[in-house]
Tab-separated table of C-alpha atoms in Angstrom:
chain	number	residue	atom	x	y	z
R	1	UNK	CA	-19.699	26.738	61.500
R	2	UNK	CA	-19.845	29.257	64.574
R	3	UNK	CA	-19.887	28.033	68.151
R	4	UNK	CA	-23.434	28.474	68.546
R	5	UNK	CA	-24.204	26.795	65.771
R	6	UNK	CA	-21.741	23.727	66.849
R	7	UNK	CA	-23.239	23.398	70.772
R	8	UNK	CA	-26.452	23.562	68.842
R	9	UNK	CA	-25.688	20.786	66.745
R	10	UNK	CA	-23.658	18.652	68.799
R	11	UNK	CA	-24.920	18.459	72.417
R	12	UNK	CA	-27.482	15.793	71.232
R	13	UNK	CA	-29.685	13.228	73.114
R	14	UNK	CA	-28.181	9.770	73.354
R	15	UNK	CA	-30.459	6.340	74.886
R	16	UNK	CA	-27.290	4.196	76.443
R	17	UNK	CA	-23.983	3.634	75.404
R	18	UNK	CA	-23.328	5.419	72.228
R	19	UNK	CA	-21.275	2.622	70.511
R	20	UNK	CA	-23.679	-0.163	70.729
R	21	UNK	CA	-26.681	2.047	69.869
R	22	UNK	CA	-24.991	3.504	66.712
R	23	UNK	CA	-25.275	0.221	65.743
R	24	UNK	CA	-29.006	-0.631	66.521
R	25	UNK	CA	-29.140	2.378	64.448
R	26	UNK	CA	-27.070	1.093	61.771
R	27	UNK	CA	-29.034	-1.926	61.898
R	28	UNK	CA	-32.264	-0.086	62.025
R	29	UNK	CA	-31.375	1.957	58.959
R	30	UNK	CA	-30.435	-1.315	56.393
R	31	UNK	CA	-34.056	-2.509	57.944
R	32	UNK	CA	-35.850	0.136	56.721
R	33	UNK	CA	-34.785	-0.213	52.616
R	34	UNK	CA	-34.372	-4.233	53.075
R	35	UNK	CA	-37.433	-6.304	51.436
R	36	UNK	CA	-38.299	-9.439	53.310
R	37	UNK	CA	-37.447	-11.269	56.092
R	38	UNK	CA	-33.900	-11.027	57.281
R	39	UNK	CA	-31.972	-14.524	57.609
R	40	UNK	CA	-28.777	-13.376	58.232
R	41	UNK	CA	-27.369	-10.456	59.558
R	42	UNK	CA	-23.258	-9.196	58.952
R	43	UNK	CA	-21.719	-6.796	61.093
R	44	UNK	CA	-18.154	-5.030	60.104
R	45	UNK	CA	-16.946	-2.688	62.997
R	46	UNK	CA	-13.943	-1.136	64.191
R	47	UNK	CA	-11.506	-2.281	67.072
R	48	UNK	CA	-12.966	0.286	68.843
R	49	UNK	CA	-16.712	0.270	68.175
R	50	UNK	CA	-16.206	-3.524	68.862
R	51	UNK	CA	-14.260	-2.896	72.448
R	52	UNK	CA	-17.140	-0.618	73.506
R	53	UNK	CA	-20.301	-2.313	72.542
R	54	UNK	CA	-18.796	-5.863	74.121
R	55	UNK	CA	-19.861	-5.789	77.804
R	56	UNK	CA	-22.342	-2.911	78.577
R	57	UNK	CA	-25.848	-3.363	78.952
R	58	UNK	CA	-27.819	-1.722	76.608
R	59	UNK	CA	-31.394	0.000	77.781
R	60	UNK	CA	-34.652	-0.865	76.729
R	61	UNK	CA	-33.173	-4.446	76.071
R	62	UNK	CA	-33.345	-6.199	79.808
R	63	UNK	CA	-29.785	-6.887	80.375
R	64	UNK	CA	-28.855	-7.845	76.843
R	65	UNK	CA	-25.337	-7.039	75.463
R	66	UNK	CA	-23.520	-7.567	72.820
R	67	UNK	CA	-23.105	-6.378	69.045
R	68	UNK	CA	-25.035	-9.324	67.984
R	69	UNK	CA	-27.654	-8.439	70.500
R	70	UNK	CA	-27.463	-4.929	69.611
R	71	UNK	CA	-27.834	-5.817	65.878
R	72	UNK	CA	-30.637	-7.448	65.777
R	73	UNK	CA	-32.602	-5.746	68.317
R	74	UNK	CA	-32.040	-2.609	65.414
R	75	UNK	CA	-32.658	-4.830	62.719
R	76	UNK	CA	-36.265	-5.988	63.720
R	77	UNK	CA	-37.410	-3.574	66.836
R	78	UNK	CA	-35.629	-0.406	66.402
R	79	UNK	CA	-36.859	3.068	64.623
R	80	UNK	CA	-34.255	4.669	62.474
R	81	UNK	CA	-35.910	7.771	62.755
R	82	UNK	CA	-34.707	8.581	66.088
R	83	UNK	CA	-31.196	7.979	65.097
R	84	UNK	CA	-29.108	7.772	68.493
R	85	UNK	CA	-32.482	7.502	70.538
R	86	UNK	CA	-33.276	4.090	68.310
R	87	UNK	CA	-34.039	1.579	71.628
R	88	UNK	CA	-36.093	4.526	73.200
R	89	UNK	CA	-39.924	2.953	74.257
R	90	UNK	CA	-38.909	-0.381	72.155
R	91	UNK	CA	-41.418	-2.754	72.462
R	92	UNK	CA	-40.768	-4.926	75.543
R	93	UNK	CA	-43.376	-7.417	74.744
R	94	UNK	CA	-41.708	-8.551	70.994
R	95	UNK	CA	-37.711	-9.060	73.493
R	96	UNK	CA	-37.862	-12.726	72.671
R	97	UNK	CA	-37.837	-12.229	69.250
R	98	UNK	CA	-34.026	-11.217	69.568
R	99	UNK	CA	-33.225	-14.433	71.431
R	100	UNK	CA	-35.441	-16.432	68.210
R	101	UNK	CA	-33.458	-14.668	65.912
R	102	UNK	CA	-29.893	-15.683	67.641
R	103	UNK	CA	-30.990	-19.045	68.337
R	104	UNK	CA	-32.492	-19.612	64.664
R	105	UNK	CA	-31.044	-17.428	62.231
R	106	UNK	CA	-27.302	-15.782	61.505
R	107	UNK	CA	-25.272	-12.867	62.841
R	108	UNK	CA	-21.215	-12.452	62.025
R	109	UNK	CA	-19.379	-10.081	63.349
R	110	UNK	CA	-16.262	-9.068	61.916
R	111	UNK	CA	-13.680	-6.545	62.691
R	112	UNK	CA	-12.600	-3.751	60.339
R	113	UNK	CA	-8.525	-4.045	59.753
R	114	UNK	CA	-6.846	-1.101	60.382
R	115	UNK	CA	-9.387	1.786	61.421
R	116	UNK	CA	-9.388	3.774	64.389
R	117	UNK	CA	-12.629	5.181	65.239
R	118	UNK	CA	-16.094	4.858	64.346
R	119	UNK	CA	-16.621	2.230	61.864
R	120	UNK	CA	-19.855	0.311	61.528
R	121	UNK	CA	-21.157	-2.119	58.391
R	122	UNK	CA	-24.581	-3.597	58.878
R	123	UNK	CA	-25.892	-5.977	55.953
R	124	UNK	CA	-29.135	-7.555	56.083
R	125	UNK	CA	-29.964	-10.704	53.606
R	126	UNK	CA	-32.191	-12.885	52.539
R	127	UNK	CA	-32.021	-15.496	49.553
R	128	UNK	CA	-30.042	-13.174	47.527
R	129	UNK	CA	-31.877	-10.147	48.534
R	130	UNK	CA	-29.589	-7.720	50.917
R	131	UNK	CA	-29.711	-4.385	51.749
R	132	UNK	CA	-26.148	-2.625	53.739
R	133	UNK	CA	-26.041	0.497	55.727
R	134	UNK	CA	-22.517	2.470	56.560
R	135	UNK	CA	-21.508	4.671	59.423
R	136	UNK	CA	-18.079	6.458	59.443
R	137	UNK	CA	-16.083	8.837	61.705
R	138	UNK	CA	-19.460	9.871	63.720
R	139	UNK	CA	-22.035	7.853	65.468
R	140	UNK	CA	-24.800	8.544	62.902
R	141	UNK	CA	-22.662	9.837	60.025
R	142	UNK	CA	-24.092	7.262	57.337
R	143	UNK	CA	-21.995	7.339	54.099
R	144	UNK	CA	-23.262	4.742	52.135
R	145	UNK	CA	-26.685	2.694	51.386
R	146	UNK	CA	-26.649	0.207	49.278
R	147	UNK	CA	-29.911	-2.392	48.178
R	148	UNK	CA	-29.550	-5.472	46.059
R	149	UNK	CA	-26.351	-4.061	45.090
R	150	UNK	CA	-27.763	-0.725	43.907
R	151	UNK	CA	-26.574	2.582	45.405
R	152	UNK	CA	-28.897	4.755	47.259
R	153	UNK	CA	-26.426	6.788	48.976
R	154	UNK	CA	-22.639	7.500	48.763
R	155	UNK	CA	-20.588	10.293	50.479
R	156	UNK	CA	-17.366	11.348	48.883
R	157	UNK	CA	-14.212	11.181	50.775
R	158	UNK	CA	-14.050	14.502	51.422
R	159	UNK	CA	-17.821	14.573	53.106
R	160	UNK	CA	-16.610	12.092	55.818
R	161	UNK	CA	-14.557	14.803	58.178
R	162	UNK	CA	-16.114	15.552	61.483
R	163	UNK	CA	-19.119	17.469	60.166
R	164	UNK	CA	-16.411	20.833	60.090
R	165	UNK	CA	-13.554	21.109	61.902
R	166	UNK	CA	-14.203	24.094	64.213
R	167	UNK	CA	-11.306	27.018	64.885
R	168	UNK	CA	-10.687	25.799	68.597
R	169	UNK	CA	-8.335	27.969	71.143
R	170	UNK	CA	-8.395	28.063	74.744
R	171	UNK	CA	-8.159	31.851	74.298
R	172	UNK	CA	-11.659	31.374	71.785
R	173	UNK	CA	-13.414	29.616	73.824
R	174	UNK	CA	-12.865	31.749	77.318
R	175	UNK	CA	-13.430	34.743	75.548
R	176	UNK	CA	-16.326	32.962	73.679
R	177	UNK	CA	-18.039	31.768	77.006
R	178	UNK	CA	-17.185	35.354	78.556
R	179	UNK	CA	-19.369	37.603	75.973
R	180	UNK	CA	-21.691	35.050	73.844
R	181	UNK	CA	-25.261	35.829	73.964
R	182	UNK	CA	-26.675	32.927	76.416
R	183	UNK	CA	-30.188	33.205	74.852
R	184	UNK	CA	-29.265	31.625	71.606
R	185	UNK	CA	-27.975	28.531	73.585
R	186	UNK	CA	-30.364	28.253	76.714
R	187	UNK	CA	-32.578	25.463	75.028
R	188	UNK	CA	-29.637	23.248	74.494
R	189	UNK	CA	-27.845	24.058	77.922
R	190	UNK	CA	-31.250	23.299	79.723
R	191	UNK	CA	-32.102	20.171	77.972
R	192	UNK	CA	-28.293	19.271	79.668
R	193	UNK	CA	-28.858	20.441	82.724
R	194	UNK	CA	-32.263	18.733	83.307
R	195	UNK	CA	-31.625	15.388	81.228
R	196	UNK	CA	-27.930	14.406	82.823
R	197	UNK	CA	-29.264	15.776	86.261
R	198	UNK	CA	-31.994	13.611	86.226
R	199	UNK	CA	-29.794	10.175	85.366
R	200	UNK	CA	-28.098	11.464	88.335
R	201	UNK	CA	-30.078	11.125	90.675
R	202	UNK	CA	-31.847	8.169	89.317
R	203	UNK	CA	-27.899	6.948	90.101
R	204	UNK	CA	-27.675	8.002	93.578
R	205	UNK	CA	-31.185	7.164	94.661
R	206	UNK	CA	-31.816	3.564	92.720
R	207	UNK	CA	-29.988	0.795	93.684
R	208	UNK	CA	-27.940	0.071	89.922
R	209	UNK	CA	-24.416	-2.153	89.526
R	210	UNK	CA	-21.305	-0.845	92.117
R	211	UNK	CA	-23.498	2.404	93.385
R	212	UNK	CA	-20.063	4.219	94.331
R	213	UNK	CA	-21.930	6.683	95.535
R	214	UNK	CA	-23.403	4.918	98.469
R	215	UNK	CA	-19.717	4.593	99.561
R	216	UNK	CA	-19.055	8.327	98.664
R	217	UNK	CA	-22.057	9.850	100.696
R	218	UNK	CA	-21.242	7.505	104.320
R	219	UNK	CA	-18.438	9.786	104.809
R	220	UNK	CA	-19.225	11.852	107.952
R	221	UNK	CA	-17.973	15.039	106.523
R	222	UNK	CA	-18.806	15.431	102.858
R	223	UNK	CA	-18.096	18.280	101.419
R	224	UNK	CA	-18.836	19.806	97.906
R	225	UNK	CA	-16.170	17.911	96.526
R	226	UNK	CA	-17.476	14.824	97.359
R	227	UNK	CA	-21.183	15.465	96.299
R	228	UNK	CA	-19.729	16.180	92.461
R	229	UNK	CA	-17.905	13.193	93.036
R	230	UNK	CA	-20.715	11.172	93.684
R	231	UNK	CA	-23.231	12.473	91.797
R	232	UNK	CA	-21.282	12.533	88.510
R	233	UNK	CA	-20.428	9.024	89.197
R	234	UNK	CA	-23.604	7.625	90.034
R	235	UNK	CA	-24.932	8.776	86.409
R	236	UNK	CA	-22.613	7.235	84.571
R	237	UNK	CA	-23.582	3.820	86.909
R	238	UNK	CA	-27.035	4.416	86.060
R	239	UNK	CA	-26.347	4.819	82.425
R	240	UNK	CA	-23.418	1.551	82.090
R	241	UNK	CA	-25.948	-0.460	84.150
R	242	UNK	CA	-29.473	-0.276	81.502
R	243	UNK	CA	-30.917	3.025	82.790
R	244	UNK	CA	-33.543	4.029	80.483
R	245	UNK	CA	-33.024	7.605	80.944
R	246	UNK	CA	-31.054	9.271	77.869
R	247	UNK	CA	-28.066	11.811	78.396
R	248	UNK	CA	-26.776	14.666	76.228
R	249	UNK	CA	-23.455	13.633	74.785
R	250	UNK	CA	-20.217	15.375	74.485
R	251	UNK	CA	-17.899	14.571	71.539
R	252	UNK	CA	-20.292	11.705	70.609
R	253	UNK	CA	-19.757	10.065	74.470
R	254	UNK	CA	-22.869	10.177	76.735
R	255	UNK	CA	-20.139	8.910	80.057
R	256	UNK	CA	-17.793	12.546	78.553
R	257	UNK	CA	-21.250	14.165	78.474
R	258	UNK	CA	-22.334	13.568	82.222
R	259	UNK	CA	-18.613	13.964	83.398
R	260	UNK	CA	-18.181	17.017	81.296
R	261	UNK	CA	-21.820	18.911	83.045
R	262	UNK	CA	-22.762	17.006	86.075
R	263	UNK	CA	-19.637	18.712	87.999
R	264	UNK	CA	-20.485	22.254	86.451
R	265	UNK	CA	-24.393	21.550	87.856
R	266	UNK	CA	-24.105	20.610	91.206
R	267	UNK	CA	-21.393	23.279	92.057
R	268	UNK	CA	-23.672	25.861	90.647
R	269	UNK	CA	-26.672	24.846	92.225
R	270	UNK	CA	-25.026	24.290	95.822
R	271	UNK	CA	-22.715	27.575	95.687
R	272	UNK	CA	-26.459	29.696	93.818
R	273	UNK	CA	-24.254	30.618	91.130
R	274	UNK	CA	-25.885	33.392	89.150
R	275	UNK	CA	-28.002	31.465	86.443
R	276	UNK	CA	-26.048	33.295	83.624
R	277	UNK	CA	-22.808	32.212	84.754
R	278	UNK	CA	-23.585	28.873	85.138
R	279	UNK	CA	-24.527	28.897	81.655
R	280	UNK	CA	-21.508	30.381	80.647
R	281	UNK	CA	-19.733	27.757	83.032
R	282	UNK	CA	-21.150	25.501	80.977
R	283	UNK	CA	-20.404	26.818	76.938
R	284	UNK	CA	-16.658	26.632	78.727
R	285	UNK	CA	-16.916	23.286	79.909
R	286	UNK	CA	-18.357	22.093	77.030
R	287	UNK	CA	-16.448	23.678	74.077
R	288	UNK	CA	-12.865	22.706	76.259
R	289	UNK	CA	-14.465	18.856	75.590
R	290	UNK	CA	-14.935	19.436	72.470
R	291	UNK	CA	-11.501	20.887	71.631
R	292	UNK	CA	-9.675	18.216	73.445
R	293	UNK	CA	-11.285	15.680	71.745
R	294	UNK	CA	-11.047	16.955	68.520
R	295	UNK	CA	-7.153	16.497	68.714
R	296	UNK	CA	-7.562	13.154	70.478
R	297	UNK	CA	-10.370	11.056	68.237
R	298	UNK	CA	-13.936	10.237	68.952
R	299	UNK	CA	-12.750	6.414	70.022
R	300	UNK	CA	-8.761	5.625	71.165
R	301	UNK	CA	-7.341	3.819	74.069
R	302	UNK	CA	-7.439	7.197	76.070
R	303	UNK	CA	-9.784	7.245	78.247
R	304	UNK	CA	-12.100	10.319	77.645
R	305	UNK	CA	-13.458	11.087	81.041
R	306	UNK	CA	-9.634	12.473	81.827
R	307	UNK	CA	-10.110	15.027	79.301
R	308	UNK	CA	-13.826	15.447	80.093
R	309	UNK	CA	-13.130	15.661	84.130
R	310	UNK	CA	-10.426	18.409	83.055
R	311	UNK	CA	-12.570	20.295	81.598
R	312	UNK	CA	-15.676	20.319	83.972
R	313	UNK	CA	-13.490	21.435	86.824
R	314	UNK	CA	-12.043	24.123	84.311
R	315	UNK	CA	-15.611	25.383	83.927
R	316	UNK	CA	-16.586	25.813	87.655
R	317	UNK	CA	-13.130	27.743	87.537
R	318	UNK	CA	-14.550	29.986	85.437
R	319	UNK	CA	-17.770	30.586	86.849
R	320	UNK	CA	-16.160	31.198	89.646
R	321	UNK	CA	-14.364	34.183	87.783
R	322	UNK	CA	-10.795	33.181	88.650
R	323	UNK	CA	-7.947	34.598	87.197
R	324	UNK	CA	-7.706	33.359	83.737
R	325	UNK	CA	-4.073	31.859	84.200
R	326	UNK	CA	-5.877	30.048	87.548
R	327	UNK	CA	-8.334	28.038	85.072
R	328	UNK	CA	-5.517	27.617	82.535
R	329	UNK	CA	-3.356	25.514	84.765
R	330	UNK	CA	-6.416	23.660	86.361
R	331	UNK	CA	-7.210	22.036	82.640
R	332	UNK	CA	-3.153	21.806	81.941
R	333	UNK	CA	-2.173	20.069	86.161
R	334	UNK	CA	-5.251	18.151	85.308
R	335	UNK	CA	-4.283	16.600	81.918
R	336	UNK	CA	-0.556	16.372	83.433
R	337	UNK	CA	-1.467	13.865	85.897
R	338	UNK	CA	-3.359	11.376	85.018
R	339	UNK	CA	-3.266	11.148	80.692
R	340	UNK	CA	-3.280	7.884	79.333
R	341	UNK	CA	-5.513	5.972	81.610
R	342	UNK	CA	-6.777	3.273	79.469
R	343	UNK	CA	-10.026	2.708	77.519
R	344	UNK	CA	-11.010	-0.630	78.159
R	345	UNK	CA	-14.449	-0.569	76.733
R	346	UNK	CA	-17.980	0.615	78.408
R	347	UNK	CA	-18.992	-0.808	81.457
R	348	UNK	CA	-19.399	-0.279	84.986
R	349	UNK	CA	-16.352	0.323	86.114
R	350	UNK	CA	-16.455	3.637	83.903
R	351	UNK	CA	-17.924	5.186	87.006
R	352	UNK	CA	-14.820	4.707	89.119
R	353	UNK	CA	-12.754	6.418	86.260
R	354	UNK	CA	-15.019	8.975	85.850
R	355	UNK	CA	-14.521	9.714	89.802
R	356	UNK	CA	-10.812	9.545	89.446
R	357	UNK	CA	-10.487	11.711	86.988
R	358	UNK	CA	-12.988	13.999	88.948
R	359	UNK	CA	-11.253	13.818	92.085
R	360	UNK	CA	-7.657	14.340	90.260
R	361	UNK	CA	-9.146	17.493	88.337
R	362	UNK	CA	-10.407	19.058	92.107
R	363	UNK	CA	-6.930	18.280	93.544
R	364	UNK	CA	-5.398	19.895	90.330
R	365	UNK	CA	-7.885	22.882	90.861
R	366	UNK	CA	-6.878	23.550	94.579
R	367	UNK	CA	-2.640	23.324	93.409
R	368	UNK	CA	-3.766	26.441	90.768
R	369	UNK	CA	-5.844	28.420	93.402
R	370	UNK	CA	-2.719	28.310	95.556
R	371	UNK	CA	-0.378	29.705	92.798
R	372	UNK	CA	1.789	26.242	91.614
R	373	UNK	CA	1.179	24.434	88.532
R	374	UNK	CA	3.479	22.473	86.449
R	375	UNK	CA	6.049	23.704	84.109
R	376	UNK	CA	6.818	23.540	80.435
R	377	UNK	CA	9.064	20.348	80.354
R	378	UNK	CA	7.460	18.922	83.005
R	379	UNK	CA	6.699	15.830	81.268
R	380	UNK	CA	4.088	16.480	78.622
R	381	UNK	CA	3.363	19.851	79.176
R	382	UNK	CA	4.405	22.345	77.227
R	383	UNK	CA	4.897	26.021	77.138
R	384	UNK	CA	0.996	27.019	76.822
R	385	UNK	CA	-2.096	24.984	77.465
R	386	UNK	CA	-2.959	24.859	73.363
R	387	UNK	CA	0.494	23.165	73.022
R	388	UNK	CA	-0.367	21.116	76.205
R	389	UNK	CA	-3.542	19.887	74.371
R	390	UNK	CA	-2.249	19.471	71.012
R	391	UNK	CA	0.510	16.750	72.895
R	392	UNK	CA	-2.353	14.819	74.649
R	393	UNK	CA	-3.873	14.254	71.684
R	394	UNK	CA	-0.976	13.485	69.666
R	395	UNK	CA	-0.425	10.964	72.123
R	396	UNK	CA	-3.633	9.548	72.085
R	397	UNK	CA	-4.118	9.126	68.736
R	398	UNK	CA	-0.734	7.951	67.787
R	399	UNK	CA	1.135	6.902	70.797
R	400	UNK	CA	-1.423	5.060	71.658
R	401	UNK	CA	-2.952	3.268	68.676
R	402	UNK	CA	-0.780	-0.010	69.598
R	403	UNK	CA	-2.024	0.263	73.309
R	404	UNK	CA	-6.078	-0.002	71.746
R	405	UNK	CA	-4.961	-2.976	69.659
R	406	UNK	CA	-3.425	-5.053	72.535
R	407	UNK	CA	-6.269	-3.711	74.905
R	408	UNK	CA	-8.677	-5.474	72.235
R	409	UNK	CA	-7.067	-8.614	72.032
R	410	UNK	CA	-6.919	-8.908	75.644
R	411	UNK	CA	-10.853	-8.574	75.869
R	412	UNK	CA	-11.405	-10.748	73.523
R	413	UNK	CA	-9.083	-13.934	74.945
């Protein structure tokens, strides 16, 4: 797979928090080959799946939350058929049935031993009738369907990767984002631009759960550091808070998504960047996400808006055309500073990590322009920002597996 045909595929619409929708969806999917009414409802989920889906509200669902809410709201009310999108326009009027069904009828949640990632079992039943849907490694990467115990679908090992593992450089994807033809990627970049712009400003004009940006926007002197700040922010409020307003995801996370573009936006529409360099802004931004993650895991105990902010601030670096070594060491002083801020599940204080990690990528920015960035041995980075990345995501995924389980059990006390 080319990069085209990867931004293509992967900068896809999301309705609310990824990890509790993908398993509406889940839920939504065993509904559609189950016969009967549903009694009883079984959820299996990883550590992180659960962590994620525990406290955020979930839109179209009026301040529900939950994986039991999330479930069944799938299992009777949501449309399969639009995948990540499955609570979008659900059906207000039927709400109480969820409530019935949690009051009357079964749900049991149970976590999967031993998986880091994306995990999600939904089985439906019914006086010995069930039907069991299976997501693994991506949000709506089903492997398995099974009905009264008879396969419909099954995925061989070897089919569950990351759809394909792309040949990710920093050198690729400047050079990439420097001479690709724009044209075969401005429908996906504009459907970005307009959908996580518009959650934005539903964030900083609606009144939704800490509105940071009120806060960020008093100051007497803002600046355009300060409007990315709150802007990017404020979406991310929106979104943790119910917004009904979908975002295009990054590496399968709509909060990565908005921090990833929302930075990249509103510096290119305040400074009039040249419409074909904010595009290519953009690819740069969006593949350095990508690449990141791909080392670090779709779910771990790192928090992804580090990486995300990192990379954002690494894109207006390059539509601002700066030396190549000056948007190097912004991505590598960014990830230096502040890697291995935890992932404590979605909820609203995402939106003061996301504008931590945006202000520490700015400050990071402003020590390259000036000529100083941090040395190989300097802690974790090494002697070239691929290296640099590779060790972030080594330390993510492994150093840090422990950290998610503890992190988990904490929640859950």
């Amino acid at each position: 797979m080319n990069y085209y045909d990867f931004l293509n595929s992967n900068l896809s619409l999301a309705f609310g928090c990824t990890e509790p929708v993908a398993i509406g969806y889940c839920a939504a999917k065993a509904a559609s080959v189950f016969e009967g009414e549903i009694e009883e409802i079984d959820v299996i989920a990883s550590s992180n799946i659960i962590k994620n889906a525990k406290s955020v509200k979930v839109p179209g669902l009026e301040g529900r939350i939950g994986i039991e809410n999330c479930a069944v709201a799938g299992a009777i009310l949501g449309d399969s058929e639009k995948e990540l999108l499955v609570f979008e326009n659900i059906k207000k009027d039927r709400l109480k049935e969820i409530d019935e069904f949690l009051k009357n009828k079964k749900v049991i949640v149970k976590q999967k031993e031993d998986f880091a990632g994306v995990y999600i079992k939904v089985t439906l039943k019914n006086e010995g009738k069930k039907a069991s849907v299976t997501i693994e490694n991506e949000h709506t990467n089903i492997v398995e369907i099974v009905k009264d115990e008879k396969t419909i679908l099954s995925k061989q090992r070897h089919e569950l990767t990351e759809r394909e593992r792309m040949d990710f450089s920093f050198d690729k994807i400047y050079e990439f984002a420097k001479n690709c033809d724009v044209e075969k990627l401005k429908y996906v970049l504009d459907r970005e631009i307009e959908t996580n712009l518009k959650i934005a400003h539903e964030g900083i004009n609606e009144d939704w759960e800490l509105n940071i940006s009120d806060v960020i926007m008093e100051k007497e002197n803002k600046d355009i550091k300060d409007l990315i700040i709150a802007y990017t922010s404020s979406a991310a409020d929106a979104r943790m808070s119910g917004c009904e307003l979908p975002v295009v995801i990054n590496a399968g996370s709509g909060d990565q998504g908005l921090t990833l573009s929302i930075p990249v936006i509103i510096y290119a529409m305040h400074k009039n960047i040249d419409r074909e360099l904010f595009y290519r802004g953009l690819i740069f931004a969006n593949l350095l996400g990508f690449y990141q993650k791909e080392g670090i895991g779709k779910l771990s105990a790192y928090c992804g808006t580090v990486t995300a902010a990192a990379a954002a601030i690494s894109g207006i670096s390059f539509m601002n055309e700066d030396d190549k070594e000056i948007t190097a060491n912004t991505l590598s002083n960014a990830l230096a500073v502040i890697s291995g801020m935890i992932c404590d599940g979605a909820k609203c204080s995402c939106a003061v990590k996301i504008a931590a990690s945006v202000h520490n990528a700015l400050l990071c920015y402003d020590i390259a322009k000036e000529g100083k960035y941090f040395k190989s041995g300097d802690g974790i980075v090494k002697d070239n920002i691929d290296e640099t990345i590779k060790t972030v995501g080594n330390i993510a995924r492994c150093g840090m597996r422990k950290t998610d389980t503890v992190i988990l059990d904490e929640m859950l006390r």
